C-alpha positions as MATLAB code, in Angstrom:
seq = 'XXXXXXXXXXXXXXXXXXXXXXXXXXXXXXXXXXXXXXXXXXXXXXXXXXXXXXXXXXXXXXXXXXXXXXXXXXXXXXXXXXXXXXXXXXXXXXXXXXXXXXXXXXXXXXXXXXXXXXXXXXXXXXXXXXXXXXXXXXXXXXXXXXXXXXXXXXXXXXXXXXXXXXXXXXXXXXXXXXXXXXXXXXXXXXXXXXXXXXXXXXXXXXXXX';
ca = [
     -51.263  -41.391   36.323;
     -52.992  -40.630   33.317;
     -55.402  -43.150   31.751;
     -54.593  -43.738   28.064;
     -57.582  -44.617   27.461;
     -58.393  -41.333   27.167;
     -58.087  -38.351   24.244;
     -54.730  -36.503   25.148;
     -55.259  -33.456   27.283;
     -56.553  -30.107   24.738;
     -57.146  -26.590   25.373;
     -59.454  -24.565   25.691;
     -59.250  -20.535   25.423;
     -61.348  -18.562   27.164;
     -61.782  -14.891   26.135;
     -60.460  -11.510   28.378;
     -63.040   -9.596   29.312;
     -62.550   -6.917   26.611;
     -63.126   -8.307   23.476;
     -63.729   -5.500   21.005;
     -60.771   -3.246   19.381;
     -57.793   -5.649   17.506;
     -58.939   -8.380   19.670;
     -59.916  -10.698   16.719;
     -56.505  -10.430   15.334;
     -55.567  -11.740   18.427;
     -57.845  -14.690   18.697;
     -56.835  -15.354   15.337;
     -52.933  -15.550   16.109;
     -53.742  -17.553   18.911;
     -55.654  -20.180   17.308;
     -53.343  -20.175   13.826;
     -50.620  -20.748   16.384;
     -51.586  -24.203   17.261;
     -54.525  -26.951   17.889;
     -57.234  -25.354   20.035;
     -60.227  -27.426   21.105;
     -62.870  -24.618   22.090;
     -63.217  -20.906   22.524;
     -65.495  -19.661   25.091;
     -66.754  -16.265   24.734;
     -67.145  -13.932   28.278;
     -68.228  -10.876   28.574;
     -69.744   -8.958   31.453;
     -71.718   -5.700   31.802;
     -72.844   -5.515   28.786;
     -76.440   -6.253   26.902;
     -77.444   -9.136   24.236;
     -77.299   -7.253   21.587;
     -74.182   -5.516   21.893;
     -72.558   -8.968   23.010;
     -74.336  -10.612   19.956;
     -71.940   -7.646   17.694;
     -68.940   -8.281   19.467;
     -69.409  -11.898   19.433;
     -70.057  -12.274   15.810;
     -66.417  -11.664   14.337;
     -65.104  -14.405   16.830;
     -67.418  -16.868   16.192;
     -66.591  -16.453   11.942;
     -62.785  -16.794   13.545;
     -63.822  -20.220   15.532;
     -66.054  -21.458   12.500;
     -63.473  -21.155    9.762;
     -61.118  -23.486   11.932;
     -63.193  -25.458   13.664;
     -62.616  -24.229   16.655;
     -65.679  -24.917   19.012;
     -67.637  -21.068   19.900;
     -68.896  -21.873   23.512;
     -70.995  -18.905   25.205;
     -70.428  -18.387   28.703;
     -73.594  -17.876   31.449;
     -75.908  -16.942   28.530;
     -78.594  -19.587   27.196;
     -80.411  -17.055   25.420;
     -77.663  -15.320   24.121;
     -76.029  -19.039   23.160;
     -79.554  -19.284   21.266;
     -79.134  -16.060   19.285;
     -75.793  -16.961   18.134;
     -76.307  -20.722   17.476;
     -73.576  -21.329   19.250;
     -71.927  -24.002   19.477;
     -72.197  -24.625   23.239;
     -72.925  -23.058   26.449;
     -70.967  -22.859   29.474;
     -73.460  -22.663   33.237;
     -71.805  -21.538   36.376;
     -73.756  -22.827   39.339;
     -76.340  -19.687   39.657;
     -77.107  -19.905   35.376;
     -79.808  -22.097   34.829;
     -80.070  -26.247   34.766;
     -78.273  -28.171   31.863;
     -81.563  -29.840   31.445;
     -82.957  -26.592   30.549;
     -80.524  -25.433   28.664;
     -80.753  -28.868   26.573;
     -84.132  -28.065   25.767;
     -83.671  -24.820   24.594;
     -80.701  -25.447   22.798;
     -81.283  -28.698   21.445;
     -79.600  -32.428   21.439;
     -76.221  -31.460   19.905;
     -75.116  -27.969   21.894;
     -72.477  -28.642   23.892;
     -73.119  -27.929   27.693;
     -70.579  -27.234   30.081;
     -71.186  -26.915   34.272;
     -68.925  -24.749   36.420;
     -68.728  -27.664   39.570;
     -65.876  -25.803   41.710;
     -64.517  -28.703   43.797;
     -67.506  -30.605   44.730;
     -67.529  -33.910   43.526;
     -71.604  -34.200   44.174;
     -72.204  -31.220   41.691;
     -70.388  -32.705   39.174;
     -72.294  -36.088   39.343;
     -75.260  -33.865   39.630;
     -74.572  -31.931   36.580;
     -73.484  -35.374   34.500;
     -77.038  -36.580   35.271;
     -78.730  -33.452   33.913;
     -77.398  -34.317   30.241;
     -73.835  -31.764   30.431;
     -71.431  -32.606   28.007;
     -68.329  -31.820   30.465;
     -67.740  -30.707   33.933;
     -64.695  -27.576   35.100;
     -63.250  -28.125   38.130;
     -61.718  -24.916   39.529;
     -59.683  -22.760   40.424;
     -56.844  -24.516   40.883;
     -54.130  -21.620   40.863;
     -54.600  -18.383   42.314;
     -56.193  -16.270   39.531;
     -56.948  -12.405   38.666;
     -59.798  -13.692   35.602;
     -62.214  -13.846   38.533;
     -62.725  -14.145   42.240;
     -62.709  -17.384   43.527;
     -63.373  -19.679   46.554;
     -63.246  -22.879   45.961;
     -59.577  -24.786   45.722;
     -59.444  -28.148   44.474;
     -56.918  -31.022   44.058;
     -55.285  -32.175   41.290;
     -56.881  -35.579   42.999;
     -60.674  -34.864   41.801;
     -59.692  -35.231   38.432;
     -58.126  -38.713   38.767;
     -61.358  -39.357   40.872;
     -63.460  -37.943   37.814;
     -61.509  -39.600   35.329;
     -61.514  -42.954   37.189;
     -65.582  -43.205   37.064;
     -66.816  -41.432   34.543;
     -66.386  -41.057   30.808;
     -67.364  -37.617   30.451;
     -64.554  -35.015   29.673;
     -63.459  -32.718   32.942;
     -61.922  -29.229   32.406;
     -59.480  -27.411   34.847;
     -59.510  -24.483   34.869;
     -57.920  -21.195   37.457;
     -54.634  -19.694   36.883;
     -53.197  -22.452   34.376;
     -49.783  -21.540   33.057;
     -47.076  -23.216   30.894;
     -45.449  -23.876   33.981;
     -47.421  -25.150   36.601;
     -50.284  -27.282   34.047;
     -48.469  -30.560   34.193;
     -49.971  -31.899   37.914;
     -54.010  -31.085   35.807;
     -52.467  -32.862   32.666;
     -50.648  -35.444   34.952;
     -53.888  -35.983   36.862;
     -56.548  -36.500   34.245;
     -57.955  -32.971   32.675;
     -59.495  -33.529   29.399;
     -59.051  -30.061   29.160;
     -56.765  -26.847   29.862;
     -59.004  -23.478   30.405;
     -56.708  -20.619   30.258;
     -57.701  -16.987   30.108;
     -54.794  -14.909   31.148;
     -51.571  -17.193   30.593;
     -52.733  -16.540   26.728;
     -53.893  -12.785   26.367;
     -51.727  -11.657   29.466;
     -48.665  -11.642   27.152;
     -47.667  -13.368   23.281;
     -51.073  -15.014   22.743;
     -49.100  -16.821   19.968;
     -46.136  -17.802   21.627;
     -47.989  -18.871   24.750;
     -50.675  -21.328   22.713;
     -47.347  -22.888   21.333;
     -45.909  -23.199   25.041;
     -49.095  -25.358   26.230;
     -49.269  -27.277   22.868;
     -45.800  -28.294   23.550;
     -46.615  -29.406   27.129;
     -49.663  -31.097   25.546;
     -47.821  -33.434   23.429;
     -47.897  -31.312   20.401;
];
């Protein structure tokens, strides 16, 4: 069960892959459409500066309702935007390193799969929260790793420091992560697949809202 102890569960959005066109009137609905915790911006293929452009209308979005603008794999870009946080997977750099690039109050989240020794690892190094992942078949991005709803009640159990699910979270099938521990929801496509508006309602109503 759930330790109430703990904040209740939040969300946390995490941008398609194409972000340019009416896609800030999107992230807009989303985020008018209920609380939202973080925003983490993820793009691939394409350089700094062009991300640095396509980021900038978001992160005005975030900032005007304090929603938190968290850059995914990129330190340097993270640095560029003064963003508010960076998100590592396992092959982007140390959080220790990051910290000292980015300073003592960036956020700094670790991609830590299922392994229970990475996320004690990444703790250590100074990271602000740990994602456990995938849990659900997704399409966002290939995955190997499959973890139980259990490692969060382990996580939550021991440490203090927030824990993320994240792969494939619905509406429907987030209640085991909630149920188990997660600090927080990442979605990606159970948001922008469909209503983004309607479905950021449908998880703040599972969330307590």
């Amino acid at each position: 069960m759930r330790d109430d102890r703990r904040p209740p569960c939040q969300l946390y959005l995490i941008s398609p892959l194409e972000v340019g066109g009416t896609f800030p009137d999107r992230l807009a609905r989303a985020l008018d459409a209920g609380p939202v915790a973080a925003f983490q911006f993820r793009v691939k293929d394409v350089d700094q500066h062009q991300a640095a452009r396509l980021a900038e209308p978001l992160q005005r979005i975030c900032a005007e309702r304090e929603v938190a603008f968290i850059v995914n794999d990129s330190v340097s870009l993270a640095k560029r935007l003064g963003a508010d946080g960076v998100h590592l997977g396992q092959d982007d750099g140390d959080a220790r390193e990051a910290r000292s690039i980015l300073g003592p109050t960036v956020q700094i989240g670790v991609t830590c799969h299922d392994s229970r020794h990475l996320a004690m690892e990444a703790g250590e190094a100074g990271a602000d929260y740990v994602a456990f992942g995938a849990f659900y078949p997704t399409t966002t991005k290939e995955t190997r790793h499959k973890p139980e709803p259990a490692i969060l009640s382990w996580w939550t159990a021991l440490f203090e420091l927030p824990c993320v699910a994240i792969g494939g979270i619905t509406p429907a099938n987030a209640k085991p992560l909630i149920d188990a521990g997660a600090d927080f929801l990442a979605v990606s496509n159970a948001v922008w697949g469909g209503d983004e508006a309607a479905a950021v309602k449908a998880f703040h109503a599972l969330l307590g809202g």
